[in-house]
PDB file of C-alpha atoms in Angstrom:
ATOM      1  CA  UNK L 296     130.430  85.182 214.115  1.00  0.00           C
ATOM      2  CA  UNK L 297     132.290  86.492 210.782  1.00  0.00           C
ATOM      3  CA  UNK L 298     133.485  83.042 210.327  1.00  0.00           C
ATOM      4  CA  UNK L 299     129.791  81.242 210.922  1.00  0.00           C
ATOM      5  CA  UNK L 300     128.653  83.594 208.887  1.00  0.00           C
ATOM      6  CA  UNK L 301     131.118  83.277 206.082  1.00  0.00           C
ATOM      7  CA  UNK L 302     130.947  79.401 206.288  1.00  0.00           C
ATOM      8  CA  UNK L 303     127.022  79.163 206.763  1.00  0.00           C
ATOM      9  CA  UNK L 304     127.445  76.674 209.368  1.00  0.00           C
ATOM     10  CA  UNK L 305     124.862  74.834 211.368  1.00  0.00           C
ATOM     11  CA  UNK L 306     125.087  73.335 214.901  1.00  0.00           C
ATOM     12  CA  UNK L 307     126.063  70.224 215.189  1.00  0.00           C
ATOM     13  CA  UNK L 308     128.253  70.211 212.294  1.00  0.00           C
ATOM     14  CA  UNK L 309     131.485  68.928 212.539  1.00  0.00           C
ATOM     15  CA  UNK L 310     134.615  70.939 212.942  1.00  0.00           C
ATOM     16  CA  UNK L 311     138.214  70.050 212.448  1.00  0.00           C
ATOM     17  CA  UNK L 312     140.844  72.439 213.508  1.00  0.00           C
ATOM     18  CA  UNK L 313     143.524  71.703 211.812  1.00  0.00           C
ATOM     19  CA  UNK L 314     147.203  73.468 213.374  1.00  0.00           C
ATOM     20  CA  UNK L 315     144.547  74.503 216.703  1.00  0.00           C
ATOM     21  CA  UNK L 316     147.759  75.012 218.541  1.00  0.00           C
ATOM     22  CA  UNK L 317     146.242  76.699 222.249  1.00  0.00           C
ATOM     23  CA  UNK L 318     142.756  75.832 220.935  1.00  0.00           C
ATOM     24  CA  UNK L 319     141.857  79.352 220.758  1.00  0.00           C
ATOM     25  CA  UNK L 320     139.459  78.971 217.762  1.00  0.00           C
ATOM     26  CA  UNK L 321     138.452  74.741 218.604  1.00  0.00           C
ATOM     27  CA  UNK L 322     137.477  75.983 221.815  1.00  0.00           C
ATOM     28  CA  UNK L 323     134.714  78.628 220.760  1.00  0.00           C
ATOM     29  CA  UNK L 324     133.386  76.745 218.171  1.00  0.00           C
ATOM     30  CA  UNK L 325     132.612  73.874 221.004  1.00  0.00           C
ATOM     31  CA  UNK L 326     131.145  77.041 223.128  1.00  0.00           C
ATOM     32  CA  UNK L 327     128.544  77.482 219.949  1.00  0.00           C
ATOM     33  CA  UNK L 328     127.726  73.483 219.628  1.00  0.00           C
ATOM     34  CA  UNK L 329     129.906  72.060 216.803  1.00  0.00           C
ATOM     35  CA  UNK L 330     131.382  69.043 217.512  1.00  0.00           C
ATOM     36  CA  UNK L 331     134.460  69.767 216.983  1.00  0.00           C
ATOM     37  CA  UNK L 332     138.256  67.766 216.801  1.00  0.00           C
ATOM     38  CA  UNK L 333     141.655  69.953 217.045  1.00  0.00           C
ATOM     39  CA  UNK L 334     144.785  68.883 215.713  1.00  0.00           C
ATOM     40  CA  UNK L 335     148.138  69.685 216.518  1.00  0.00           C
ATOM     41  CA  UNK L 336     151.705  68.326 216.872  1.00  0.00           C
ATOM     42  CA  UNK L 337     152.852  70.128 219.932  1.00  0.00           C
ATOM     43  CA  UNK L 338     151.798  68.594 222.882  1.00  0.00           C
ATOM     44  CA  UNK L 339     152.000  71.104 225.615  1.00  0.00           C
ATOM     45  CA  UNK L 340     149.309  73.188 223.488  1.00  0.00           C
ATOM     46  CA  UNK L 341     147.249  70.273 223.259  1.00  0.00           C
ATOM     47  CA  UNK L 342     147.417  69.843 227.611  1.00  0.00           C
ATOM     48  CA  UNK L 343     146.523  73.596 227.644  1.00  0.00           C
ATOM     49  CA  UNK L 344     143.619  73.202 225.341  1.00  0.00           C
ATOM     50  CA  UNK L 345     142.055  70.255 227.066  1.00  0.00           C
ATOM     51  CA  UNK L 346     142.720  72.067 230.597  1.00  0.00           C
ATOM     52  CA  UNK L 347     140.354  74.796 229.215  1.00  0.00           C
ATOM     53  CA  UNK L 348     137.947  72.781 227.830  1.00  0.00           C
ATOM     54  CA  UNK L 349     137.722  70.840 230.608  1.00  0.00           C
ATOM     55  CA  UNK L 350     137.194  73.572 232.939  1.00  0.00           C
ATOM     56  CA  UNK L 351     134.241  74.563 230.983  1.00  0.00           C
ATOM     57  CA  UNK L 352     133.027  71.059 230.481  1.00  0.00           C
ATOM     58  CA  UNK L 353     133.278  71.452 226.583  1.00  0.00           C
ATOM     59  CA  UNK L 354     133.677  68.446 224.757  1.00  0.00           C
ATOM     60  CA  UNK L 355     136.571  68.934 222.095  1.00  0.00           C
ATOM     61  CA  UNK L 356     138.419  65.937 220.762  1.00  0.00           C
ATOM     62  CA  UNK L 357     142.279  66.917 220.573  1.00  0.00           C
ATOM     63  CA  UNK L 358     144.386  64.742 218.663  1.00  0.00           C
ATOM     64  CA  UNK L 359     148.447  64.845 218.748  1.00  0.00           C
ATOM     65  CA  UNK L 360     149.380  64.206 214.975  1.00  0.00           C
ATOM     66  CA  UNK L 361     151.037  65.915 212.061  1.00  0.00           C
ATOM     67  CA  UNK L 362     149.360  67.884 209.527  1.00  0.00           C
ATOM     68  CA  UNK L 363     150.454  65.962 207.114  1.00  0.00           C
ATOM     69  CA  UNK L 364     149.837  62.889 208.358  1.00  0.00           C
ATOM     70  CA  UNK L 365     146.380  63.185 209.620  1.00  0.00           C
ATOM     71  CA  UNK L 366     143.224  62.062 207.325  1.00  0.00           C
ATOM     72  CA  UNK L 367     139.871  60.713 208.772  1.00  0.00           C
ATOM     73  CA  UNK L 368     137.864  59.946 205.130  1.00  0.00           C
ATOM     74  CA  UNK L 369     135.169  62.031 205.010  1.00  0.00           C
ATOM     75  CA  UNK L 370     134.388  63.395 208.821  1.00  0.00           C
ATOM     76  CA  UNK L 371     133.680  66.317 209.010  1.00  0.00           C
ATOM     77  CA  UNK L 372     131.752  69.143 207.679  1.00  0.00           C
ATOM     78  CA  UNK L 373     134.284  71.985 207.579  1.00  0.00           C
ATOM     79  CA  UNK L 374     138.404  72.401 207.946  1.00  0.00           C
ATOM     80  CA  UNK L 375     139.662  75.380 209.619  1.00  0.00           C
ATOM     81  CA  UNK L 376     143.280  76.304 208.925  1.00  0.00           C
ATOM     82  CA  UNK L 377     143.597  79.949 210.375  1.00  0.00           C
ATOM     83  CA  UNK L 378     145.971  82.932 211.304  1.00  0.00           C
ATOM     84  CA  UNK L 379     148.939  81.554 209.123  1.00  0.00           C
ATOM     85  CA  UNK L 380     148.757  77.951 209.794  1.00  0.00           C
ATOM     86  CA  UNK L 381     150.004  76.456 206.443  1.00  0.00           C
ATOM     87  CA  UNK L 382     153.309  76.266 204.184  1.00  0.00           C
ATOM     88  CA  UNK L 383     155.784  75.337 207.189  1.00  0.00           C
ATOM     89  CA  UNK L 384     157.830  73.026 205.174  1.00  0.00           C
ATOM     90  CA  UNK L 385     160.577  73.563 202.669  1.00  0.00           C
ATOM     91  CA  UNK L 386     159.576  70.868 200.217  1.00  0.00           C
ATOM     92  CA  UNK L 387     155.815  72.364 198.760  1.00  0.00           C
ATOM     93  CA  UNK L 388     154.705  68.892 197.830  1.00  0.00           C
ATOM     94  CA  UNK L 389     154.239  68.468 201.394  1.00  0.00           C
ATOM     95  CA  UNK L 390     151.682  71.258 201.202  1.00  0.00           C
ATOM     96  CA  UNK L 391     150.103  69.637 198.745  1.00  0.00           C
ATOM     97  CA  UNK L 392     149.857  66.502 200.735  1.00  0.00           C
ATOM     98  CA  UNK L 393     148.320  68.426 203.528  1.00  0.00           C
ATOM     99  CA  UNK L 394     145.530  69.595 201.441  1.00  0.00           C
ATOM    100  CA  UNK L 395     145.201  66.137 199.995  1.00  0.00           C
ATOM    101  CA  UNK L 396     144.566  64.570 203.617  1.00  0.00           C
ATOM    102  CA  UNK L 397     142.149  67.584 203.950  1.00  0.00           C
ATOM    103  CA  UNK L 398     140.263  67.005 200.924  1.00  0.00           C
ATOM    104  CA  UNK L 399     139.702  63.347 201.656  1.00  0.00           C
ATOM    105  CA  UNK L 400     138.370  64.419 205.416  1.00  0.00           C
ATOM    106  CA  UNK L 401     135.704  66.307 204.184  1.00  0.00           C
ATOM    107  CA  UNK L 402     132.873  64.895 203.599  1.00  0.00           C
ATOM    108  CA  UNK L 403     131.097  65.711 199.934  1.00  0.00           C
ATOM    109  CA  UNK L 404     129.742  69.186 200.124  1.00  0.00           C
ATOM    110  CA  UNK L 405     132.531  70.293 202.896  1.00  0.00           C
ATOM    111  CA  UNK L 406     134.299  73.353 202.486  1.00  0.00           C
ATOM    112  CA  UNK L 407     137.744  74.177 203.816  1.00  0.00           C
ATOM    113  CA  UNK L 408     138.499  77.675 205.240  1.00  0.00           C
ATOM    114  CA  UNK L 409     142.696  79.358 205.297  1.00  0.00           C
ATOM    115  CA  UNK L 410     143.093  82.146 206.646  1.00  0.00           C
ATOM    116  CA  UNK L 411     146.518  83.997 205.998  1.00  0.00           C
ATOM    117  CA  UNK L 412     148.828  86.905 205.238  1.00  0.00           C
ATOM    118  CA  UNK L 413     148.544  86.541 201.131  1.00  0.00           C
ATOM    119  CA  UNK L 414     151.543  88.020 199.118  1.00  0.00           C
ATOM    120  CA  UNK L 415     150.078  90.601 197.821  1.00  0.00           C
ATOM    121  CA  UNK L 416     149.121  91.914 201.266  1.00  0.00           C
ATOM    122  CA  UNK L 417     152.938  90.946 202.698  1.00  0.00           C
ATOM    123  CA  UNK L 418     154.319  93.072 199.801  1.00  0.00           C
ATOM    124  CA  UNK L 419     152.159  96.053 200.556  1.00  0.00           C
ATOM    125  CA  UNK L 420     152.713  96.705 204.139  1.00  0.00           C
ATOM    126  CA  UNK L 421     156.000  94.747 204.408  1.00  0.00           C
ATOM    127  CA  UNK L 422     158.623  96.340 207.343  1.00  0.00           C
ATOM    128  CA  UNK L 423     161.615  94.803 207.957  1.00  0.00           C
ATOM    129  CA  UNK L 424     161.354  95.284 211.653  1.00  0.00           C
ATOM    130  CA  UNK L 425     158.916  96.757 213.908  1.00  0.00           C
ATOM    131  CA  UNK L 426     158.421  96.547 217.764  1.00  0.00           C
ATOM    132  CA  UNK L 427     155.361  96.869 220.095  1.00  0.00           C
ATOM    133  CA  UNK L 428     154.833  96.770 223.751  1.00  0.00           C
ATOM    134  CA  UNK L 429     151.669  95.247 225.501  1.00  0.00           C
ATOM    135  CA  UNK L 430     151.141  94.388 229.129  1.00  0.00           C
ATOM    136  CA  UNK L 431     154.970  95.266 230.070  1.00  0.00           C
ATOM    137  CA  UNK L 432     156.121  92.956 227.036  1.00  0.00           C
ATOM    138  CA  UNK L 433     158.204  94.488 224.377  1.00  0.00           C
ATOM    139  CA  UNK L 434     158.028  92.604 220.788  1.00  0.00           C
ATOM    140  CA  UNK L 435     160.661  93.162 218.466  1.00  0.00           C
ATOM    141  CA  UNK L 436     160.043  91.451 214.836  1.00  0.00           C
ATOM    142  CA  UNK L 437     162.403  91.209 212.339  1.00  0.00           C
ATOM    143  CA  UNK L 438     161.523  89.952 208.965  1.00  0.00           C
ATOM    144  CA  UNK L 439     163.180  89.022 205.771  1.00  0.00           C
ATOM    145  CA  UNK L 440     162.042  88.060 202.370  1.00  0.00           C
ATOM    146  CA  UNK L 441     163.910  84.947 200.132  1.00  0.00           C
ATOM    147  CA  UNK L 442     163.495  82.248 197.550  1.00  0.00           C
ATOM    148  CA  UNK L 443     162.263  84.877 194.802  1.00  0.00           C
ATOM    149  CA  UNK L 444     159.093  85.902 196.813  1.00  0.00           C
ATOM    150  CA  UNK L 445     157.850  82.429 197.749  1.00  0.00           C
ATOM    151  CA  UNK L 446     159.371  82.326 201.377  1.00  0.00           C
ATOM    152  CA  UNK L 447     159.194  84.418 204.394  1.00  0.00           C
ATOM    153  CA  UNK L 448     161.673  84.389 207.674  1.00  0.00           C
ATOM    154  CA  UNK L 449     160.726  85.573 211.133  1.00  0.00           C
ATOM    155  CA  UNK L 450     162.246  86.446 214.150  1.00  0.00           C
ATOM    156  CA  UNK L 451     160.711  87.762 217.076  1.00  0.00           C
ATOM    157  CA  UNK L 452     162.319  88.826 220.995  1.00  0.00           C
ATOM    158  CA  UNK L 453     160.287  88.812 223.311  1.00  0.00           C
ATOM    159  CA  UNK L 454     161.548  91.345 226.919  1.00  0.00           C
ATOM    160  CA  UNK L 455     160.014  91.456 230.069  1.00  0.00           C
ATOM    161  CA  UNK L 456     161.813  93.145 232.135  1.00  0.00           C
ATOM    162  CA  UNK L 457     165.246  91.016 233.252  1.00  0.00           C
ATOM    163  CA  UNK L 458     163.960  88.239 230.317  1.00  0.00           C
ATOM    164  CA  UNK L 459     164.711  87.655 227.215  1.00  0.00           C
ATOM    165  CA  UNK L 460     163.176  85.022 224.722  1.00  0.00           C
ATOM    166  CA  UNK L 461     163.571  84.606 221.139  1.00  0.00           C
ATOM    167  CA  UNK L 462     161.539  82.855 218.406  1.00  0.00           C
ATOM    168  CA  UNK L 463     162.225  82.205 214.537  1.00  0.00           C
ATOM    169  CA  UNK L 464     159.976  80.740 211.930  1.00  0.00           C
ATOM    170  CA  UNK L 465     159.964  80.516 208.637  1.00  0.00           C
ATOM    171  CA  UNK L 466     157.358  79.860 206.167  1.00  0.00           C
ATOM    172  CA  UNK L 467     156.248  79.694 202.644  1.00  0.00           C
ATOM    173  CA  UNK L 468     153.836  82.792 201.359  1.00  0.00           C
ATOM    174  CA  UNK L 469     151.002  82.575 198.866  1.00  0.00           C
ATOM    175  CA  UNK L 470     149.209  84.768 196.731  1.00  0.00           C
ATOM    176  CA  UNK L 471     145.706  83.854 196.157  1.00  0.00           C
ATOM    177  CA  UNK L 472     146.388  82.762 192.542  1.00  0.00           C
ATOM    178  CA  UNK L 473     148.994  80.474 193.659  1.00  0.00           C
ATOM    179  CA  UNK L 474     146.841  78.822 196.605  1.00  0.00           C
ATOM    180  CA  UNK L 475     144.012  78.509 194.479  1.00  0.00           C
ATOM    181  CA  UNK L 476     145.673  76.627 191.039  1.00  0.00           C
ATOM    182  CA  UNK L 477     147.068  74.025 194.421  1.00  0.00           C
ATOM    183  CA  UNK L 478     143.771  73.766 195.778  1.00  0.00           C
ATOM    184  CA  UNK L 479     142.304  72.820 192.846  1.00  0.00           C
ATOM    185  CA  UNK L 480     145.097  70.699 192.221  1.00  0.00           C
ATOM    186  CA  UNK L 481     144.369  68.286 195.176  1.00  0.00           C
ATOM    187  CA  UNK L 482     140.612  68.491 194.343  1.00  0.00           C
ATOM    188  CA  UNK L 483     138.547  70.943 195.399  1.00  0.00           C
ATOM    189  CA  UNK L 484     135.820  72.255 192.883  1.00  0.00           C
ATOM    190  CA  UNK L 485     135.329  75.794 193.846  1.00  0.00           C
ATOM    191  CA  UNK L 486     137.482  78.338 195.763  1.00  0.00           C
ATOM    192  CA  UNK L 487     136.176  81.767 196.491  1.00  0.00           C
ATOM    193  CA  UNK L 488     138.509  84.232 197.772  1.00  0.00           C
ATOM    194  CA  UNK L 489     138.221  86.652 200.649  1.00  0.00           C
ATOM    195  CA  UNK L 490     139.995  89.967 202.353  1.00  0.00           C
ATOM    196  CA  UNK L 491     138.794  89.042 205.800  1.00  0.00           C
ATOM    197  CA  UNK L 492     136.875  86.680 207.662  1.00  0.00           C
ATOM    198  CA  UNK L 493     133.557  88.895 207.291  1.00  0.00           C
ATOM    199  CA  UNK L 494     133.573  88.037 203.172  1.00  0.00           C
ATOM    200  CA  UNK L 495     135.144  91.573 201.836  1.00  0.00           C
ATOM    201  CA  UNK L 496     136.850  91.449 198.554  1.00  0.00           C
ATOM    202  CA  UNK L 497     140.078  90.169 198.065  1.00  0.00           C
ATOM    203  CA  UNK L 498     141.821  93.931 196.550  1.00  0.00           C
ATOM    204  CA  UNK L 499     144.181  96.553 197.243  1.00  0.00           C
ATOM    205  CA  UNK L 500     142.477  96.879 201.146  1.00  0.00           C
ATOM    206  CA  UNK L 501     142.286  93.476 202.104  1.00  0.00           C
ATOM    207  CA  UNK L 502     143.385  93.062 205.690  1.00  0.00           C
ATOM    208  CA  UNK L 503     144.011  88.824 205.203  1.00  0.00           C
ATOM    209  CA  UNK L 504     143.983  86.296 202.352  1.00  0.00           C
ATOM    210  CA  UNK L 505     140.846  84.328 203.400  1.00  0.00           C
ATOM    211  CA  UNK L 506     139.572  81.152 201.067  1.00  0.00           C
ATOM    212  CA  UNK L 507     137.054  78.913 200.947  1.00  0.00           C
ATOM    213  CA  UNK L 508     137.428  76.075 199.220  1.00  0.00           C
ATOM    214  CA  UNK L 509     134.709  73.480 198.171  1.00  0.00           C
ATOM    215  CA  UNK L 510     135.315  69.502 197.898  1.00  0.00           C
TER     216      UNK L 510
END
């Protein structure tokens, strides 16, 4: 709703979901009546996705392709890049072509939505580790900080009971200066910058680094 809201979308606009991964967010948006394409590059999401979808005969288009590969020239209404989706690679001109490909796949008058943890708000409550348990799961994180503040490592272990699985990623971190000089680098006219999904200011309380950003 926050993100409807935010966005002032109408049904049947259409949607692309860029990084959709499991389809969480493609999926809902096809429960409200967007028409609505997800894009990711790992495949096994994608199976999961269309599983879903098709067992509640929603149509979603889910495309196997790299974010910085795929462009369709002005098709769709709205971009969603959410929950830390962006700044995966090393070199940031590949960002840069990302948001290119994005900004030629909107049509005029589209708006593209990121939603992130923005440096400022990494700085703040930055831990080096922390652990939770959910469900019988315990999740240890352990995070480090390099590259003068521009780049952010992550390692999480996952136990349940006997087993043991471990993740790392790495990725580069904004603040919402920095995202919005690129943004209008690759085009876009007008970037307005959020603390969360529901439109609050971007200050000392904001929960995420939200932006909109207007071809």
């Amino acid at each position: 709703n926050d993100l409807v809201q935010l966005t002032g979308l109408r049904v049947p606009a259409a949607v692309l979901d860029l990084c959709c991964g499991l389809g969480r967010h493609s999926l809902e948006m096809a429960r409200r009546g967007f028409d609505v394409t997800g894009v990711d590059r790992t495949g096994v999401y994608l199976q999961r996705a269309q599983k879903q979808a098709d067992a509640e005969k929603l149509k979603v288009e889910f495309v196997q392709a790299d974010m910085r590969e795929f462009c369709r020239p002005q098709a769709f209404d709205i971009t969603l890049n959410l929950f830390t989706s962006f700044g995966y690679f090393e070199n940031p001109a590949e960002d840069q072509r990302v948001l290119v490909n994005v900004h030629k796949s909107l049509k005029p008058g589209g708006k593209l939505i990121m939603e992130m943890a923005g440096k400022e708000i990494v700085a703040r409550v930055f831990r080096e580790r922390d652990w939770n348990e959910e469900n019988g799961v315990i999740c240890l994180e352990q995070r480090s900080i390099s590259k003068d503040w521009t780049w952010m490592d992550n390692r999480w272990i996952l136990l349940r009971g006997d087993k043991r699985d471990e993740f790392r990623i790495s990725h580069r971190i904004y603040s919402a200066a920095e995202l919005a000089a690129l943004l209008k680098e690759c085009g876009f006219s007008r970037i307005d910058i959020h603390g969360n999904l529901a439109g609050a200011p971007y200050d000392h309380t904001a929960e995420r680094l939200v932006v909109v950003a207007h071809k």
